[in-house]
Amino acid sequence: MATEAPSQAPSQDLQSLSIAEAKVQEPGSSSSSSNQLSLEEKFKIVRSIGEECIQEDELRNLLEKKPEPVCYDGFEPSGRMHIAQGVMKTINVNKLTASGCRVKIWIADWFAQLNNKMGGDLKKIETVGRYLIEIWKAVGMDLEGGKVEFLWSSKEINSRASEYWPLVMDIARKNKLPRIIRCSQIMGRTEQDELTAAQILYPCMQCADIFFLKADICQLGMDQRKVNVLAREYCDDIKRKNKPIILSHHMLPGLQQGQEKMSKSDPSSSIFMEDDEAEVNLKIKKAYCPPLIVEGNPCLEYIKYLIFPWFKEFTVERNADHGGNKTFTTFEELVADYASGVLHPGDLKPALSKALNKILEVCSHFYSISSNTPLCLLDLSLAFTHALAISSENFISA
């Protein structure tokens, strides 16, 4: 390793920034006991998270046989948090805990360093990791009862090195280089990119994480699919019967035409968790949203994957001569009106902006500077200013 990693995770005495008085609906909350759900109800909730599931029969069998399946998700602490990472992940985690699952969220600090995020500066990476956790707390991730664990890769790997590294080595031995390179998408790279030796090691390590964390379900985005399939192939290599189930969630597109996913490097393509009301309004106003067109329409995707799961409805306010106000209770109903021209982008966009701002309202409190704001947020803005060339005003307001 180019930089020596700490033997312990960042200090746990970071003051929580959650705003107790800020109340938002917590979708999929596990407040009602999962024991009251039938097998089919659990299956329906968990399956709804994934755009793809490999395999459905294995998922149903797991939910029937194991009271608390272990779900694995992970993230590189690599910069600003966009709304898919902040809100969509919260929705999905809360659905899993509501269904009786335990969720292990892998804070991949070493992986971010391998991938040269934040300039490979591990201290900045750790600061970003702590910041992202606090945002999830603020936005309403269900952390009660210990069903969600945040595990730092540096700490966990160091504490069980004799278990982890032989596993990584065995996965590397059993795979040819072209197969590993095909996994480069998991790092935001392409197979044509010139990869460092560290980035060749990365997929072997991520594959090992699944077994190291004893995960029953890999709950990551579609962009992580190839390494999850690699884990199932490895099970064939070692004659392991129980394979990790792949539950790949949808990737929200960027706001501009033809952008398959949001990009942190293109601020206009994404809504970020620290965006204020004016920024959200402007980004949605400029977003690609052609009349009558449903396919490839990012505004409709935001409504489907963020607004409906959060509020269970979507209200459009308009003049009486344009049809008057209307509350949609299903996405299908909304699509029917939009595809027929009954609902115009000029009415849909302001309604979407209003709903997004309501979700992000809790974070406006989070980003307000006060006398008891932890220093980490100030450190974070400095790290971003240095590594991403954006001003601290994007993260904290005077």
Coordinates of N, CA and C in Angstrom, one line a residue, residues 40 43 66 73 124 172 177 187 195 236 259 298 309 314 360 362 366:
E40 N -44.7 -13.9 1.7 CA -44.9 -13.3 0.4 C -44.8 -11.8 0.6
F43 N -41.1 -11.0 0.8 CA -40.5 -11.2 -0.5 C -40.8 -10.0 -1.5
K66 N -34.3 -18.2 6.9 CA -33.4 -17.5 7.8 C -34.2 -16.2 8.3
D73 N -24.1 -3.9 1.5 CA -24.0 -2.8 0.6 C -22.7 -2.1 1.0
K124 N -8.7 12.4 4.4 CA -9.8 13.0 3.8 C -10.9 12.0 3.4
A172 N -8.1 -14.3 -6.6 CA -7.2 -13.9 -7.6 C -6.6 -15.1 -8.4
L177 N -6.9 -12.7 -15.8 CA -6.8 -11.2 -15.8 C -8.0 -10.6 -16.6
M187 N -15.6 0.3 -10.4 CA -14.8 1.4 -9.9 C -15.0 2.7 -10.7
L195 N -5.4 0.7 -16.3 CA -5.6 0.5 -14.9 C -4.3 0.3 -14.1
D236 N -19.0 -21.6 -7.4 CA -18.8 -22.9 -8.2 C -17.4 -23.4 -8.2
Q259 N -27.8 10.9 -20.2 CA -26.9 10.5 -19.1 C -27.4 9.3 -18.4
P298 N -35.6 11.6 -17.2 CA -35.1 11.5 -15.8 C -36.1 12.1 -14.8
P309 N -41.9 6.3 -3.5 CA -41.5 5.6 -2.3 C -41.5 6.4 -1.0
F314 N -48.0 11.9 -5.3 CA -47.3 13.0 -6.0 C -48.4 14.0 -6.4
L360 N -35.4 17.1 1.1 CA -34.1 17.7 1.5 C -34.1 18.7 2.6
V362 N -34.7 18.5 5.7 CA -34.0 18.2 6.9 C -32.5 18.5 6.8
F366 N -29.2 20.5 8.7 CA -27.9 19.9 8.9 C -26.7 20.8 8.5

